[in-house]
Short mmCIF file of C-alpha atoms and ligand atoms in Angstrom, two decimals:
data_model
loop_
_atom_site.label_atom_id
_atom_site.label_comp_id
_atom_site.label_asym_id
_atom_site.label_seq_id
_atom_site.Cartn_x
_atom_site.Cartn_y
_atom_site.Cartn_z
CA MET A 1 -10.13 -3.95 -33.79
CA LEU A 2 -13.42 -5.65 -33.73
CA ILE A 3 -13.86 -8.01 -30.86
CA ARG A 4 -15.76 -11.00 -32.20
CA ARG A 5 -18.47 -12.35 -29.77
CA THR A 6 -17.39 -15.86 -30.80
CA ARG A 7 -13.76 -14.90 -30.58
CA PRO A 8 -11.91 -17.69 -28.67
CA ASP A 9 -9.56 -16.25 -26.08
CA PRO A 10 -7.23 -17.41 -23.49
CA VAL A 11 -10.37 -17.45 -21.21
CA GLY A 12 -13.47 -17.72 -23.37
CA ALA A 13 -14.66 -21.24 -23.82
CA ILE A 14 -12.93 -22.75 -21.20
CA THR A 15 -12.61 -26.59 -21.16
CA PRO A 16 -12.39 -27.35 -17.63
CA PRO A 17 -8.94 -29.23 -17.37
CA GLU A 18 -10.52 -32.31 -15.67
CA VAL A 19 -12.65 -32.79 -18.81
CA TYR A 20 -9.87 -32.40 -21.24
CA LEU A 21 -7.58 -34.55 -19.24
CA GLN A 22 -10.50 -36.96 -18.82
CA ARG A 23 -8.36 -40.00 -18.05
CA ARG A 24 -5.99 -38.57 -15.70
CA ALA A 25 -8.87 -36.79 -13.68
CA PHE A 26 -10.97 -39.84 -13.76
CA LEU A 27 -8.04 -42.00 -12.42
CA ARG A 28 -7.38 -39.47 -9.61
CA SER A 29 -10.92 -39.14 -8.66
CA ALA A 30 -11.31 -42.85 -8.78
CA GLY A 31 -8.46 -43.06 -6.42
CA ILE A 32 -10.06 -40.68 -4.06
CA ALA A 33 -13.36 -42.67 -4.31
CA THR A 34 -11.71 -45.86 -3.48
CA ALA A 35 -10.13 -44.31 -0.56
CA GLY A 36 -13.60 -43.88 0.75
CA ALA A 37 -16.23 -41.31 0.26
CA VAL A 38 -15.58 -39.85 3.83
CA LEU A 39 -12.20 -38.85 2.84
CA ALA A 40 -13.25 -36.86 -0.24
CA PRO A 41 -14.40 -33.82 1.50
CA ALA A 42 -11.30 -33.89 3.67
CA LEU A 43 -9.13 -33.94 0.63
CA ALA A 44 -10.93 -31.11 -1.09
CA CYS A 45 -10.52 -29.08 1.89
CA ARG A 46 -6.78 -29.78 2.04
CA ALA A 47 -6.51 -28.85 -1.51
CA GLU A 48 -8.29 -25.67 -0.73
CA SER A 49 -5.99 -24.68 2.07
CA GLN A 50 -2.67 -25.85 0.42
CA THR A 51 -1.67 -22.44 -0.87
CA PRO A 52 2.03 -22.24 0.09
CA GLY A 53 4.15 -19.34 -1.06
CA THR A 54 7.24 -20.05 -2.97
CA GLY A 55 9.05 -21.76 -0.05
CA SER A 56 12.45 -20.61 1.16
CA ASP A 57 13.85 -20.51 -2.53
CA PRO A 58 11.72 -18.66 -5.09
CA PHE A 59 13.75 -19.94 -8.01
CA ARG A 60 12.73 -23.48 -7.08
CA SER A 61 9.15 -23.95 -5.83
CA ASN A 62 8.88 -26.77 -3.37
CA GLU A 63 5.58 -28.10 -5.06
CA GLU A 64 5.33 -31.17 -7.01
CA PRO A 65 5.90 -30.47 -10.64
CA THR A 66 3.01 -31.12 -13.08
CA PRO A 67 3.49 -34.33 -14.87
CA PHE A 68 5.36 -33.62 -18.18
CA GLU A 69 2.79 -35.26 -20.39
CA ASP A 70 0.11 -32.81 -18.94
CA ALA A 71 2.39 -29.82 -19.51
CA ALA A 72 3.14 -30.94 -23.01
CA ARG A 73 -0.40 -31.68 -24.11
CA TYR A 74 -2.64 -28.88 -22.59
CA ASN A 75 -1.45 -25.82 -24.16
CA ASN A 76 -2.27 -22.44 -25.28
CA PHE A 77 -0.41 -21.46 -28.49
CA TYR A 78 -2.99 -19.96 -30.89
CA GLU A 79 -0.46 -19.99 -33.77
CA PHE A 80 -1.26 -23.73 -33.76
CA GLY A 81 -4.92 -23.74 -33.05
CA THR A 82 -7.33 -22.60 -30.20
CA ASP A 83 -8.10 -25.93 -28.53
CA LYS A 84 -5.83 -27.09 -25.89
CA SER A 85 -4.99 -30.13 -27.79
CA ASP A 86 -4.10 -28.33 -31.10
CA PRO A 87 -0.54 -27.24 -30.34
CA GLN A 88 0.91 -30.50 -29.65
CA ARG A 89 -0.60 -31.99 -32.88
CA ASN A 90 -0.10 -29.00 -35.24
CA ALA A 91 3.41 -27.90 -33.91
CA ARG A 92 4.97 -31.37 -34.63
CA ASN A 93 6.80 -30.29 -37.68
CA PHE A 94 7.50 -26.61 -36.61
CA ARG A 95 11.11 -25.83 -37.54
CA THR A 96 13.08 -24.32 -34.60
CA ARG A 97 16.61 -24.35 -36.30
CA PRO A 98 18.19 -22.27 -37.58
CA TRP A 99 16.56 -19.57 -35.43
CA THR A 100 17.65 -15.98 -35.39
CA VAL A 101 16.78 -13.60 -32.63
CA SER A 102 16.87 -9.75 -33.13
CA ILE A 103 17.85 -7.60 -30.28
CA THR A 104 17.14 -4.07 -31.33
CA GLY A 105 15.87 -0.59 -30.14
CA GLU A 106 17.31 1.22 -27.32
CA VAL A 107 20.56 -0.78 -26.93
CA ALA A 108 24.18 0.33 -27.57
CA LYS A 109 24.86 -3.12 -29.43
CA PRO A 110 21.87 -4.25 -31.47
CA GLY A 111 22.25 -7.57 -33.32
CA ASN A 112 20.69 -10.50 -35.18
CA ILE A 113 21.96 -13.43 -33.46
CA ASP A 114 21.73 -17.23 -34.19
CA LEU A 115 20.07 -18.66 -31.16
CA ASP A 116 22.85 -21.20 -30.43
CA ASP A 117 25.28 -18.20 -30.38
CA LEU A 118 22.98 -16.04 -28.10
CA LEU A 119 22.86 -18.55 -25.34
CA LYS A 120 25.98 -19.16 -23.54
CA PRO A 121 26.03 -22.63 -21.83
CA HIS A 122 27.42 -21.14 -18.52
CA ASP A 123 24.23 -18.97 -18.26
CA ILE A 124 21.66 -21.59 -18.55
CA GLU A 125 20.14 -22.75 -15.33
CA GLU A 126 17.28 -24.82 -13.89
CA ARG A 127 14.12 -23.07 -12.23
CA ILE A 128 10.95 -24.44 -10.92
CA TYR A 129 8.09 -22.02 -11.35
CA ARG A 130 4.45 -21.94 -10.91
CA LEU A 131 2.51 -20.95 -14.11
CA ARG A 132 -0.86 -19.33 -13.48
CA CYS A 133 -3.09 -19.01 -16.65
CA VAL A 134 -5.73 -16.33 -16.76
CA GLU A 135 -8.18 -19.05 -17.41
CA ALA A 136 -7.74 -20.05 -13.73
CA TRP A 137 -5.73 -23.18 -14.05
CA SER A 138 -2.12 -23.60 -12.94
CA MET A 139 0.86 -25.88 -13.43
CA VAL A 140 4.24 -26.11 -11.75
CA ILE A 141 7.07 -26.52 -14.35
CA PRO A 142 10.86 -27.19 -14.21
CA TRP A 143 12.19 -24.76 -16.70
CA ARG A 144 15.85 -24.53 -18.19
CA GLY A 145 16.84 -21.04 -19.38
CA ILE A 146 18.70 -17.87 -18.92
CA GLU A 147 17.72 -14.86 -17.02
CA LEU A 148 16.52 -12.31 -19.36
CA GLY A 149 18.17 -9.53 -17.52
CA LYS A 150 21.54 -11.18 -17.91
CA LEU A 151 21.03 -11.50 -21.61
CA LEU A 152 19.79 -7.90 -22.12
CA LYS A 153 22.75 -6.36 -20.23
CA ARG A 154 25.19 -7.95 -22.93
CA PHE A 155 23.43 -5.65 -25.57
CA GLU A 156 23.86 -2.51 -23.20
CA PRO A 157 20.41 -0.82 -22.84
CA THR A 158 20.52 2.76 -23.31
CA SER A 159 19.27 5.32 -20.76
CA LYS A 160 16.12 5.75 -22.85
CA ALA A 161 15.18 2.13 -22.50
CA LYS A 162 12.10 1.87 -20.34
CA PHE A 163 10.26 -1.20 -21.83
CA VAL A 164 10.98 -4.42 -23.56
CA ALA A 165 8.74 -5.53 -26.43
CA PHE A 166 8.72 -9.14 -27.75
CA LYS A 167 7.45 -10.72 -30.89
CA THR A 168 6.77 -14.21 -31.94
CA LEU A 169 7.45 -15.61 -35.43
CA LEU A 170 5.08 -14.79 -38.13
CA ASP A 171 4.98 -17.62 -40.64
CA PRO A 172 1.45 -18.74 -41.63
CA GLU A 173 2.85 -21.51 -43.61
CA GLN A 174 4.07 -23.21 -40.66
CA MET A 175 1.61 -21.75 -38.16
CA PRO A 176 -1.93 -22.56 -39.41
CA GLY A 177 -3.58 -20.59 -36.66
CA GLN A 178 -2.01 -17.46 -38.26
CA ARG A 179 -4.15 -18.03 -41.16
CA ARG A 180 -7.09 -17.10 -39.14
CA ALA A 181 -7.87 -13.57 -37.78
CA VAL A 182 -8.11 -14.71 -34.10
CA LEU A 183 -5.53 -12.26 -32.99
CA ASP A 184 -3.62 -9.56 -34.88
CA TRP A 185 -0.50 -11.60 -35.81
CA PRO A 186 2.29 -11.93 -34.93
CA TYR A 187 1.72 -12.28 -31.10
CA ILE A 188 3.35 -9.47 -29.20
CA GLU A 189 4.06 -8.98 -25.55
CA GLY A 190 5.73 -6.51 -23.40
CA LEU A 191 7.32 -5.93 -20.00
CA ARG A 192 8.53 -2.83 -18.13
CA LEU A 193 12.19 -2.69 -17.98
CA ASP A 194 12.50 -3.39 -14.29
CA GLU A 195 10.16 -6.31 -14.69
CA ALA A 196 12.37 -7.67 -17.57
CA MET A 197 15.55 -7.16 -15.43
CA HIS A 198 14.13 -9.00 -12.43
CA PRO A 199 16.00 -12.12 -11.67
CA LEU A 200 12.77 -14.25 -11.68
CA THR A 201 12.22 -13.39 -15.46
CA LEU A 202 13.41 -16.18 -17.47
CA LEU A 203 14.09 -16.89 -21.17
CA ALA A 204 13.23 -20.59 -21.28
CA THR A 205 14.93 -22.99 -23.84
CA GLY A 206 13.81 -26.15 -22.19
CA MET A 207 11.76 -27.85 -19.43
CA TYR A 208 11.95 -31.13 -17.53
CA GLY A 209 15.57 -31.44 -18.47
CA GLN A 210 14.99 -31.39 -22.11
CA ASP A 211 14.55 -28.88 -25.03
CA LEU A 212 11.14 -27.24 -25.05
CA PRO A 213 8.62 -29.17 -26.94
CA ASN A 214 7.47 -27.18 -29.97
CA GLN A 215 4.00 -26.75 -28.41
CA ASN A 216 5.46 -25.08 -25.21
CA GLY A 217 7.12 -22.46 -27.17
CA ALA A 218 10.30 -23.79 -28.80
CA PRO A 219 12.95 -22.70 -29.14
CA LEU A 220 12.77 -19.67 -26.92
CA ARG A 221 9.86 -18.45 -24.69
CA LEU A 222 9.49 -15.98 -21.94
CA VAL A 223 8.52 -17.06 -18.30
CA VAL A 224 7.23 -14.43 -15.98
CA PRO A 225 6.06 -16.50 -13.06
CA TRP A 226 4.13 -13.63 -11.10
CA LYS A 227 2.13 -12.62 -14.22
CA TYR A 228 -0.69 -14.34 -15.95
CA GLY A 229 0.50 -17.03 -18.42
CA PHE A 230 -0.34 -15.02 -21.53
CA LYS A 231 2.48 -12.62 -20.79
CA SER A 232 4.93 -15.63 -21.40
CA ILE A 233 5.25 -15.31 -25.16
CA LYS A 234 6.41 -18.21 -27.13
CA SER A 235 8.78 -18.75 -30.12
CA ILE A 236 10.33 -15.28 -29.80
CA VAL A 237 12.25 -13.75 -32.93
CA GLU A 238 12.56 -10.13 -31.77
CA ILE A 239 13.42 -8.48 -28.48
CA ARG A 240 13.24 -4.57 -28.78
CA LEU A 241 13.98 -2.20 -25.96
CA THR A 242 11.68 0.89 -26.30
CA GLU A 243 11.09 4.19 -24.63
CA GLU A 244 7.29 3.81 -24.91
CA GLN A 245 4.92 1.13 -23.46
CA PRO A 246 4.64 -1.44 -26.20
CA ALA A 247 1.31 -2.74 -27.49
CA THR A 248 0.48 -6.34 -26.50
CA SER A 249 -1.74 -8.84 -28.28
CA TRP A 250 -4.42 -9.55 -25.80
CA ASN A 251 -4.74 -5.97 -24.66
CA ILE A 252 -5.34 -5.08 -28.34
CA SER A 253 -7.84 -7.80 -28.69
CA ALA A 254 -9.86 -7.03 -25.51
CA PRO A 255 -8.50 -3.94 -23.67
CA ARG A 256 -11.18 -4.13 -20.85
CA GLU A 257 -10.17 -7.77 -19.99
CA TYR A 258 -6.46 -7.76 -20.28
CA GLY A 259 -4.28 -5.03 -19.20
CA PHE A 260 -0.52 -4.37 -19.81
CA PHE A 261 0.62 -5.46 -16.38
CA SER A 262 -1.54 -8.62 -15.90
CA ASN A 263 0.03 -9.45 -12.43
CA VAL A 264 -1.73 -12.51 -10.87
CA ASN A 265 -4.19 -10.89 -8.56
CA PRO A 266 -6.97 -12.83 -6.78
CA SER A 267 -8.61 -9.51 -5.56
CA VAL A 268 -9.25 -8.30 -9.21
CA ASP A 269 -11.74 -10.49 -11.01
CA HIS A 270 -11.78 -10.82 -14.79
CA PRO A 271 -14.81 -9.10 -16.13
CA ARG A 272 -16.10 -12.55 -16.88
CA TRP A 273 -15.12 -14.76 -14.03
CA SER A 274 -13.43 -14.82 -10.53
CA GLN A 275 -9.73 -15.07 -10.22
CA LYS A 276 -9.82 -16.05 -6.51
CA ARG A 277 -9.16 -19.70 -7.07
CA GLU A 278 -7.43 -21.96 -9.52
CA ARG A 279 -7.39 -25.61 -10.52
CA ARG A 280 -3.86 -27.12 -10.50
CA ILE A 281 -3.74 -29.27 -13.69
CA GLY A 282 -4.09 -32.96 -12.76
CA GLU A 283 -5.47 -32.28 -9.36
CA PHE A 284 -8.88 -32.49 -7.92
CA GLY A 285 -10.55 -29.50 -6.24
CA LYS A 286 -9.18 -25.82 -6.41
CA ARG A 287 -6.80 -23.92 -4.39
CA LYS A 288 -6.73 -20.19 -3.39
CA THR A 289 -4.74 -18.07 -5.79
CA LEU A 290 -2.01 -16.10 -4.19
CA PRO A 291 -1.20 -12.48 -5.10
CA PHE A 292 1.57 -12.32 -7.74
CA ASN A 293 1.19 -16.15 -7.87
CA GLY A 294 3.13 -16.43 -4.65
CA TYR A 295 6.03 -14.35 -5.51
CA ALA A 296 4.81 -11.12 -3.82
CA GLU A 297 7.78 -10.99 -1.56
CA GLN A 298 10.12 -10.87 -4.56
CA VAL A 299 8.27 -8.63 -6.88
CA GLY A 300 5.68 -6.59 -4.72
CA GLN A 301 8.07 -3.55 -4.54
CA LEU A 302 8.15 -3.19 -8.27
CA TYR A 303 4.53 -1.83 -7.95
CA ALA A 304 4.84 0.11 -4.80
CA GLY A 305 2.47 3.12 -4.91
CA MET A 306 0.63 1.78 -8.02
CA ASP A 307 -3.28 1.06 -8.04
CA LEU A 308 -3.21 -2.43 -9.26
CA ARG A 309 -7.00 -2.25 -9.85
CA LYS A 310 -6.31 0.41 -12.25
CA HIS A 311 -3.16 -1.02 -13.68
CA PHE A 312 -4.55 -4.67 -13.93
N1 MTE B 1 2.57 -17.16 -27.00
C1 MTE B 1 2.20 -17.16 -28.32
N2 MTE B 1 3.09 -16.92 -29.23
N3 MTE B 1 0.96 -17.71 -28.61
C2 MTE B 1 0.01 -18.02 -27.68
O1 MTE B 1 -1.20 -18.27 -28.04
N4 MTE B 1 -0.54 -18.33 -25.28
C3 MTE B 1 -0.12 -17.69 -24.01
C4 MTE B 1 1.35 -17.92 -23.64
N5 MTE B 1 2.23 -17.63 -24.71
C5 MTE B 1 0.44 -17.94 -26.28
C6 MTE B 1 1.76 -17.61 -25.99
C7 MTE B 1 -1.02 -18.34 -23.02
S1 MTE B 1 -2.62 -17.63 -22.98
C8 MTE B 1 -0.50 -19.11 -21.96
S2 MTE B 1 -1.47 -19.48 -20.67
C9 MTE B 1 0.73 -19.68 -22.03
O2 MTE B 1 1.51 -19.34 -23.27
C10 MTE B 1 0.59 -21.18 -22.05
O3 MTE B 1 1.89 -21.81 -22.08
P1 MTE B 1 1.97 -23.45 -22.18
O4 MTE B 1 0.84 -23.89 -23.32
O5 MTE B 1 3.29 -23.72 -22.57
O6 MTE B 1 1.34 -23.95 -20.80
#
């Protein structure tokens, strides 16, 4: 596939969050300014050193959640446009019911299942995770969803299943971004089976105590908190268990920039910028990025013996 120089990507023309969220950033910086210019460097320093891990409970980060309105208006969802503000506007009328998900491939009990039958209420739980985007910004989001592993077990993966491939809806009529060759549509992603079965890996149906806003991936999206945000595929219609490693959209688009694993790794820079720091949406200053986005204790073992520079 040709890689267009002008191709927008989850990293390319980065609008700094503080520019996009001008008003919020302005208010915040104004707050700092009124507290006195002397305080500013001290606060910047604190932001830099505030890099806690996940706290004692990895399923519920002890950090302050990003304000809902920021998480719902600063989005990457190229099916609805490549600007951060496009998805909120263009996904307004996206139909998320009825919604069928097919679970196929290396499973003993494949099926096409209506979303509302797929999700058993007693499986749904709340999680608070950090989301670290490859563009070097991050958020903290309270999700609602089901552990992907619990769901997959119901379909009985066969002994041949080694990977899980995901696919987003293909519907250019509803998704105007799919009328442009920005990516090879539909958006596809994949995980190794052990990553998919890890208890941190969530299929989210909601956030901040309500159903997912369309722009955040309604009605069903993946959340893999130790990987860069682009692995967290939205509006999923197919989950296929495979023997071979599946192709992924960003790897097809720019293989030297986006690998299959895409674990958050501050010591492996993106070819075009550093991954050492990140800007938390709505905050002033930057903080250090943590290996595996702060989930190293939980997931580091999955990659024991692997060269994570090679398998980026
Ligand atoms: N899923 C689909 N189908 N299409 C996309 O463009 N963008 C990815 C990911 N999932 C994307 C997607 C990227 S680059 C990121 S950072 C996250 O969604 C952003 O999620 P958010 O907009 O809900 O914060």
